[in-house]
Short mmCIF file of C-alpha atoms in Angstrom, two decimals:
data_model
loop_
_atom_site.label_atom_id
_atom_site.label_comp_id
_atom_site.label_asym_id
_atom_site.label_seq_id
_atom_site.Cartn_x
_atom_site.Cartn_y
_atom_site.Cartn_z
CA ARG A 29 31.71 7.94 -15.76
CA SER A 30 28.91 6.05 -17.48
CA LEU A 31 31.13 5.60 -20.48
CA LEU A 32 33.96 4.27 -18.35
CA ALA A 33 31.59 1.99 -16.54
CA ALA A 34 30.24 0.70 -19.83
CA ARG A 35 33.75 0.08 -21.09
CA ALA A 36 34.64 -1.73 -17.89
CA ARG A 37 31.60 -3.93 -18.20
CA TYR A 38 32.48 -4.68 -21.81
CA GLN A 39 36.03 -5.57 -20.88
CA ALA A 40 34.83 -7.75 -18.02
CA ALA A 41 32.42 -9.52 -20.32
CA ALA A 42 35.22 -10.05 -22.88
CA LEU A 43 37.47 -11.43 -20.19
CA GLN A 44 34.66 -13.71 -19.01
CA THR A 45 34.19 -14.91 -22.53
CA GLU A 46 37.91 -15.55 -22.89
CA LEU A 47 38.01 -17.37 -19.58
CA LEU A 48 35.12 -19.57 -20.71
CA LYS A 49 37.01 -20.31 -23.96
CA LEU A 50 40.15 -21.22 -22.03
CA GLN A 51 38.08 -23.35 -19.64
CA HIS A 52 36.49 -25.17 -22.62
CA GLN A 53 39.99 -25.66 -24.16
CA LEU A 54 41.28 -27.06 -20.86
CA GLU A 55 38.31 -29.41 -20.65
CA ASP A 56 38.87 -30.44 -24.27
CA ASN A 57 42.58 -31.00 -23.65
CA GLU A 58 41.80 -33.02 -20.53
CA ALA A 59 39.31 -35.12 -22.52
CA LYS A 60 41.93 -35.64 -25.27
CA ARG A 61 44.54 -36.56 -22.62
CA ARG A 62 42.19 -39.08 -21.12
CA ASP A 63 41.39 -40.41 -24.59
CA THR A 64 45.12 -40.65 -25.31
CA GLU A 65 45.77 -42.53 -22.07
CA ARG A 66 42.91 -44.89 -22.83
CA ALA A 67 44.28 -45.39 -26.33
CA ARG A 68 47.74 -46.07 -24.94
CA ALA A 69 46.31 -48.52 -22.42
CA ASP A 70 44.32 -50.19 -25.21
CA LEU A 71 47.46 -50.27 -27.37
CA ALA A 72 49.46 -51.81 -24.51
CA LEU A 73 46.78 -54.48 -24.08
CA ALA A 74 46.74 -55.07 -27.80
CA ASN A 75 50.57 -55.37 -27.81
CA GLU A 76 50.42 -57.88 -24.93
CA ALA A 77 47.78 -59.87 -26.76
CA LEU A 78 49.83 -59.72 -29.97
CA GLN A 79 52.99 -60.88 -28.09
CA ARG A 80 51.03 -63.75 -26.60
CA LYS A 81 49.76 -64.66 -30.05
CA VAL A 82 53.30 -64.46 -31.54
CA ALA A 83 54.58 -66.69 -28.67
CA GLU A 84 51.77 -69.17 -29.41
CA VAL A 85 52.59 -69.14 -33.12
CA GLN A 86 56.30 -69.60 -32.40
CA SER A 87 55.53 -72.48 -30.04
CA LEU A 88 53.32 -74.01 -32.66
CA GLN A 89 55.97 -73.58 -35.31
CA ALA A 90 58.56 -75.20 -33.04
CA ALA A 91 56.17 -78.09 -32.38
CA LEU A 92 55.52 -78.45 -36.10
CA ARG A 93 59.26 -78.44 -36.82
CA GLU A 94 59.77 -81.04 -34.18
CA GLN A 95 56.97 -83.16 -35.63
CA ALA A 96 58.46 -82.66 -39.07
CA THR A 97 62.02 -83.70 -38.06
CA LEU A 98 61.67 -86.01 -35.00
CA ASP A 99 60.27 -89.48 -34.58
CA ALA A 100 57.87 -89.40 -31.67
CA LEU A 101 58.55 -92.99 -30.44
CA THR A 102 62.38 -92.96 -30.41
CA GLY A 103 63.11 -89.27 -30.06
CA LEU A 104 65.50 -89.52 -33.00
CA PHE A 105 65.42 -87.56 -36.22
CA ASN A 106 63.18 -89.01 -38.88
CA ARG A 107 63.93 -89.99 -42.45
CA ARG A 108 62.68 -86.71 -43.88
CA HIS A 109 65.30 -84.87 -41.86
CA LEU A 110 67.90 -87.38 -43.00
CA ASN A 111 67.09 -86.53 -46.62
CA ASP A 112 67.39 -82.80 -45.86
CA THR A 113 70.62 -83.16 -43.83
CA LEU A 114 72.75 -85.72 -45.66
CA PRO A 115 73.57 -83.63 -48.79
CA ALA A 116 74.87 -80.69 -46.69
CA MET A 117 76.90 -82.98 -44.37
CA GLN A 118 78.46 -84.82 -47.29
CA ALA A 119 79.23 -81.57 -49.11
CA LEU A 120 80.95 -80.32 -45.97
CA ALA A 121 82.92 -83.51 -45.61
CA LEU A 122 84.10 -83.34 -49.22
CA ARG A 123 84.99 -79.65 -48.87
CA ASP A 124 87.05 -80.22 -45.74
CA LYS A 125 88.45 -83.53 -47.09
CA ARG A 126 87.25 -85.35 -44.01
CA PRO A 127 85.39 -88.68 -44.04
CA LEU A 128 81.76 -89.00 -43.25
CA ALA A 129 80.55 -92.46 -42.27
CA ALA A 130 77.00 -93.67 -42.72
CA VAL A 131 75.60 -96.63 -40.81
CA VAL A 132 72.35 -98.41 -41.56
CA ILE A 133 71.05 -100.60 -38.72
CA ASP A 134 68.26 -103.13 -38.72
CA LEU A 135 66.95 -104.74 -35.46
CA ASP A 136 67.19 -108.48 -35.94
CA LYS A 137 63.97 -110.50 -36.07
CA PHE A 138 61.86 -107.53 -35.05
CA LYS A 139 58.73 -108.85 -36.73
CA ALA A 140 58.93 -111.98 -34.60
CA VAL A 141 58.89 -109.82 -31.47
CA ASN A 142 55.72 -108.07 -32.67
CA ASP A 143 54.07 -111.32 -33.69
CA THR A 144 54.97 -113.11 -30.46
CA HIS A 145 54.66 -110.40 -27.83
CA GLY A 146 52.58 -107.74 -29.50
CA HIS A 147 53.32 -104.22 -30.67
CA PRO A 148 53.88 -102.83 -27.14
CA ALA A 149 56.95 -105.04 -26.93
CA GLY A 150 58.09 -103.84 -30.33
CA ASP A 151 57.58 -100.23 -29.33
CA CYS A 152 59.58 -100.86 -26.13
CA LEU A 153 62.49 -102.12 -28.22
CA LEU A 154 62.40 -99.19 -30.60
CA ALA A 155 62.22 -96.63 -27.75
CA ASP A 156 65.02 -98.30 -25.88
CA PHE A 157 67.22 -98.43 -28.96
CA GLY A 158 66.61 -94.72 -29.51
CA ARG A 159 67.72 -94.03 -25.96
CA LEU A 160 70.83 -96.14 -26.44
CA LEU A 161 71.84 -94.19 -29.55
CA ARG A 162 71.22 -90.85 -27.91
CA ALA A 163 73.32 -91.88 -24.90
CA GLN A 164 76.24 -93.40 -26.82
CA LEU A 165 76.75 -91.05 -29.78
CA ARG A 166 78.79 -87.89 -29.85
CA ARG A 167 77.17 -84.45 -30.07
CA SER A 168 78.33 -84.11 -33.70
CA ASP A 169 76.83 -87.47 -34.64
CA MET A 170 73.25 -87.70 -35.89
CA ALA A 171 70.87 -90.63 -35.47
CA PHE A 172 67.71 -91.16 -37.50
CA ARG A 173 64.87 -93.60 -37.51
CA TYR A 174 65.15 -94.76 -41.10
CA GLY A 175 61.80 -96.53 -41.13
CA GLY A 176 60.18 -99.37 -39.18
CA GLU A 177 62.96 -101.12 -37.28
CA GLU A 178 65.75 -99.55 -39.36
CA PHE A 179 67.98 -96.73 -38.17
CA CYS A 180 70.64 -94.61 -39.81
CA LEU A 181 73.67 -92.87 -38.25
CA LEU A 182 75.74 -90.13 -39.77
CA LEU A 183 79.19 -89.86 -38.09
CA PRO A 184 81.24 -86.84 -39.23
CA ASN A 185 85.05 -87.06 -39.41
CA THR A 186 84.84 -90.86 -39.05
CA THR A 187 86.17 -93.55 -41.36
CA ALA A 188 84.31 -96.76 -42.07
CA ALA A 189 86.79 -98.65 -39.87
CA ALA A 190 86.25 -96.32 -36.93
CA ALA A 191 82.46 -96.39 -37.43
CA ARG A 192 82.51 -100.16 -37.52
CA SER A 193 84.36 -100.28 -34.20
CA LYS A 194 81.85 -97.82 -32.70
CA VAL A 195 78.83 -99.76 -33.92
CA GLU A 196 80.27 -103.05 -32.70
CA GLY A 197 80.44 -101.48 -29.28
CA LEU A 198 76.74 -100.48 -29.62
CA LEU A 199 75.95 -104.03 -30.65
CA ALA A 200 77.67 -105.45 -27.57
CA THR A 201 75.76 -103.06 -25.29
CA TRP A 202 72.47 -103.88 -27.01
CA ARG A 203 73.03 -107.65 -26.66
CA ALA A 204 73.69 -107.27 -22.96
CA GLN A 205 70.44 -105.46 -22.18
CA ARG A 206 67.23 -107.01 -21.00
CA PHE A 207 63.91 -105.41 -21.82
CA SER A 208 60.71 -105.10 -19.81
CA PHE A 209 57.33 -104.03 -21.15
CA GLU A 210 53.74 -104.15 -19.89
CA GLY A 211 52.93 -107.79 -19.80
CA GLY A 212 56.33 -109.41 -20.08
CA THR A 213 60.07 -109.25 -20.63
CA LEU A 214 62.40 -109.81 -23.59
CA ASP A 215 65.72 -111.63 -23.61
CA SER A 216 68.87 -110.36 -25.31
CA GLN A 217 68.35 -108.74 -28.69
CA SER A 218 70.68 -107.98 -31.58
CA PHE A 219 70.95 -105.95 -34.72
CA SER A 220 72.73 -106.03 -38.06
CA ALA A 221 74.53 -103.05 -39.47
CA GLY A 222 76.17 -101.90 -42.69
CA VAL A 223 78.86 -99.18 -42.78
CA ALA A 224 80.34 -97.06 -45.58
CA ASP A 225 82.13 -93.74 -45.76
CA THR A 226 82.59 -90.99 -48.30
CA VAL A 227 86.10 -92.17 -49.12
CA GLY A 228 84.82 -95.38 -50.66
CA VAL A 229 81.74 -94.34 -52.66
CA PRO A 230 80.79 -91.77 -55.36
CA THR A 231 79.93 -88.26 -54.31
CA ALA A 232 76.17 -88.50 -54.73
CA PRO A 233 74.49 -88.62 -51.28
CA ALA A 234 72.29 -91.51 -52.31
CA ALA A 235 75.40 -93.57 -53.10
CA LEU A 236 76.58 -93.34 -49.51
CA LEU A 237 73.35 -94.73 -48.06
CA TYR A 238 73.20 -97.22 -50.92
CA ALA A 239 76.62 -98.55 -50.03
CA ALA A 240 75.80 -98.78 -46.32
CA ASP A 241 72.49 -100.48 -47.05
CA ASN A 242 74.18 -103.08 -49.22
CA GLN A 243 76.62 -103.80 -46.42
CA LEU A 244 73.63 -104.30 -44.18
CA LEU A 245 72.26 -106.86 -46.63
CA ALA A 246 75.64 -108.62 -46.58
CA ALA A 247 75.54 -108.68 -42.75
CA LYS A 248 72.10 -110.24 -42.83
CA ARG A 249 73.20 -112.86 -45.34
CA ALA A 250 76.18 -113.68 -43.15
CA GLY A 251 73.89 -114.60 -40.29
CA ARG A 252 72.78 -111.31 -38.72
CA SER A 253 74.01 -109.87 -35.38
CA ARG A 254 77.10 -108.36 -36.93
CA VAL A 255 78.53 -105.20 -38.50
CA GLN A 256 79.70 -105.27 -42.15
CA ALA A 257 81.86 -102.41 -43.46
CA LEU A 258 82.85 -101.28 -46.92
CA MET A 259 86.47 -100.19 -46.66
CA THR A 260 88.71 -98.75 -49.36
CA LEU A 261 92.40 -98.94 -48.51
CA ASP A 262 95.24 -97.53 -50.56
CA GLY A 263 97.03 -100.88 -50.56
CA ASP A 264 94.00 -102.70 -51.99
CA THR A 265 94.56 -101.67 -55.61
CA MET A 266 95.70 -103.57 -58.67
CA THR A 267 96.96 -101.10 -61.27
CA ASP A 268 99.14 -103.09 -63.73
CA SER A 269 98.55 -102.04 -67.33
CA ARG A 270 98.04 -105.43 -68.95
CA PRO A 271 95.04 -107.75 -68.51
CA PRO A 272 95.69 -111.09 -66.81
CA ALA A 273 96.27 -113.92 -69.21
CA SER A 274 93.73 -116.07 -67.35
CA PHE A 275 91.49 -116.02 -64.37
CA ALA A 276 93.99 -118.23 -62.54
CA GLU A 277 96.68 -115.58 -63.03
CA PHE A 278 94.37 -112.87 -61.77
CA GLN A 279 93.42 -114.96 -58.75
CA ALA A 280 97.09 -115.63 -57.97
CA ASP A 281 97.83 -111.91 -58.29
CA ALA A 282 95.02 -111.03 -55.88
CA THR A 283 96.04 -113.75 -53.41
CA ALA A 284 99.62 -112.45 -53.46
CA GLN A 285 98.25 -109.04 -52.32
CA GLY A 286 96.70 -110.65 -49.26
CA PHE A 287 93.08 -111.07 -50.20
CA ASP A 288 91.20 -114.05 -48.80
CA GLU A 289 88.69 -114.54 -51.57
CA VAL A 290 88.22 -113.62 -55.21
CA VAL A 291 84.77 -113.83 -56.84
CA VAL A 292 84.37 -113.41 -60.59
CA ARG A 293 81.15 -114.07 -62.42
CA GLU A 294 82.10 -113.48 -66.05
CA TRP A 295 84.37 -111.53 -68.34
CA GLU A 296 82.87 -108.89 -70.69
CA PRO A 297 85.23 -106.98 -73.06
CA ASP A 298 84.53 -103.48 -74.46
CA GLN A 299 81.44 -102.90 -72.36
CA VAL A 300 79.94 -99.43 -72.14
CA LEU A 301 79.65 -98.51 -68.44
CA GLN A 302 77.57 -95.76 -66.86
CA THR A 303 79.04 -94.05 -63.80
CA HIS A 304 77.48 -91.35 -61.67
CA SER A 305 79.02 -88.64 -63.88
CA HIS A 306 80.45 -90.23 -66.99
CA THR A 307 79.58 -92.68 -69.74
CA PHE A 308 82.54 -94.26 -71.43
CA GLN A 309 83.70 -97.42 -73.13
CA VAL A 310 86.06 -99.50 -71.10
CA LYS A 311 88.70 -101.30 -73.15
CA ALA A 312 88.97 -103.97 -70.54
CA TRP A 313 87.68 -107.16 -69.18
CA VAL A 314 84.82 -106.21 -66.86
CA VAL A 315 83.99 -108.43 -63.93
CA ARG A 316 80.47 -108.64 -62.56
CA GLY A 317 81.00 -108.78 -58.84
CA GLU A 318 84.24 -107.68 -57.28
CA PHE A 319 87.94 -108.36 -57.72
CA ALA A 320 89.55 -109.58 -54.47
CA LEU A 321 86.29 -109.61 -52.59
CA THR A 322 87.18 -110.00 -48.89
CA SER A 323 90.13 -109.51 -46.60
CA GLY A 324 89.89 -109.83 -42.86
CA GLY A 325 86.11 -109.93 -43.00
CA ASN A 326 85.80 -106.48 -44.66
CA THR A 327 84.49 -105.93 -48.13
CA ARG A 328 87.17 -104.20 -50.22
CA ARG A 329 86.94 -102.23 -53.45
CA LEU A 330 89.58 -102.13 -56.11
CA ARG A 331 90.34 -99.03 -58.20
CA ALA A 332 90.77 -99.09 -61.92
CA GLY A 333 94.25 -98.45 -63.26
CA ASP A 334 93.51 -94.75 -63.55
CA GLY A 335 92.10 -94.60 -59.98
CA PHE A 336 88.50 -94.37 -61.14
CA GLU A 337 85.85 -96.26 -59.16
CA LEU A 338 82.45 -97.15 -60.53
CA GLU A 339 79.26 -96.48 -58.62
CA PRO A 340 76.92 -99.34 -57.58
CA GLY A 341 75.34 -101.34 -60.36
CA THR A 342 72.53 -103.81 -60.71
CA PRO A 343 72.28 -106.75 -60.38
CA HIS A 344 74.61 -106.95 -57.44
CA ALA A 345 77.12 -109.68 -56.93
CA GLU A 346 74.93 -111.02 -54.11
CA SER A 347 72.55 -112.18 -56.86
CA TYR A 348 75.31 -114.58 -57.91
CA GLY A 349 75.82 -115.85 -54.36
CA SER A 350 79.07 -113.94 -53.61
CA GLU A 351 78.46 -112.90 -50.04
CA GLY A 352 79.48 -109.39 -49.18
CA ALA A 353 79.98 -108.08 -52.70
CA THR A 354 77.98 -104.97 -53.28
CA PHE A 355 79.55 -103.15 -56.24
CA TRP A 356 80.46 -103.71 -59.81
CA VAL A 357 84.12 -102.87 -60.15
CA ALA A 358 85.87 -102.49 -63.49
CA ARG A 359 89.60 -102.89 -63.92
CA ARG A 360 90.78 -100.81 -66.84
CA HIS A 361 93.65 -102.03 -69.05
CA VAL A 362 95.61 -100.53 -71.87
CA LYS A 363 94.87 -103.30 -74.31
CA ALA A 364 92.02 -105.85 -74.41
CA SER A 365 89.41 -106.84 -76.88
CA ALA A 366 86.74 -109.38 -77.58
CA SER A 367 89.16 -111.44 -79.61
CA THR A 368 91.59 -111.71 -76.70
CA ALA A 369 88.99 -112.49 -74.04
CA PRO A 370 89.11 -116.29 -73.53
CA ALA A 371 85.69 -117.82 -74.21
CA ALA A 372 86.24 -120.36 -71.43
CA GLU A 373 86.97 -117.87 -68.69
CA SER A 374 83.37 -117.85 -67.40
CA ALA A 375 83.45 -121.59 -67.11
CA THR A 376 86.61 -121.43 -64.97
CA SER A 377 85.13 -118.78 -62.67
CA PRO A 378 83.73 -119.79 -59.29
CA ALA A 379 80.19 -121.05 -59.51
CA PRO A 380 77.44 -118.71 -58.23
#
């Protein structure tokens, strides 16, 4: 009996020890569970904090993008965004064989407004003009503050003629408005605008803005408060293979095709010309200015006999006083040389 009792006591002690171990394990597991829950709670809090930080960063990035692409005063895109956007829009237009029109606008006599009424009045005009553009343009159109009181529009799937009509409507609306600012009011205002499209200029993005900007200069020289467009029409070409015998013959030829004015500065045979993608020697009489300058108030460009058009050159025909001319245009002929170019032709050309 004593042996059995001793064995029972031993077994009871062993069970007690095992129970204590199990109890300690349960306590350890409970502690680990609580630690895990606390860790999960801490992780959830950390995730929430991280999400808030990500949202803050995204909001800051959006604000920075807006600051980088938008003009704060007018709410329009800025010039930096124009430089980033134009190449892609022009490439898309060329790929799809659809015109892209560019318009450069300058608010007339804006400096006088600032000098007379102060910068608050000028800021009022700029902000109101931004609102006008945002209200009147299509969703696909893009408006930019080009700098100071200058603005630029990019109008997809729009010819220079259609863009001119659209901008003339904007001009009429702008003239009809009256403007109030702190301390006074402003009477009717106006703007000048130049228009060009991808049909009438070389493929380089800079050439499109260059062409529109030169039309703007022509509009200013013509008295401001108007829209000047560079338009290239299929009928406005002169492709005969021989050079005219004289300037008078050339002028008669142009007049017969319906052009109102012909401006020629001087003849230059065998001149090497640089285009946007080629350098070649033109066996032709090259005219500084433009052949058949204007028709119906629109500046026209003439193609060479092979259909090739030259990009803008310097100096412009405006330097010679021919209002509206913005490009050097060469007419290519099969046969011409220095010996056949009449020395007196320059003298018979219209005076600058």
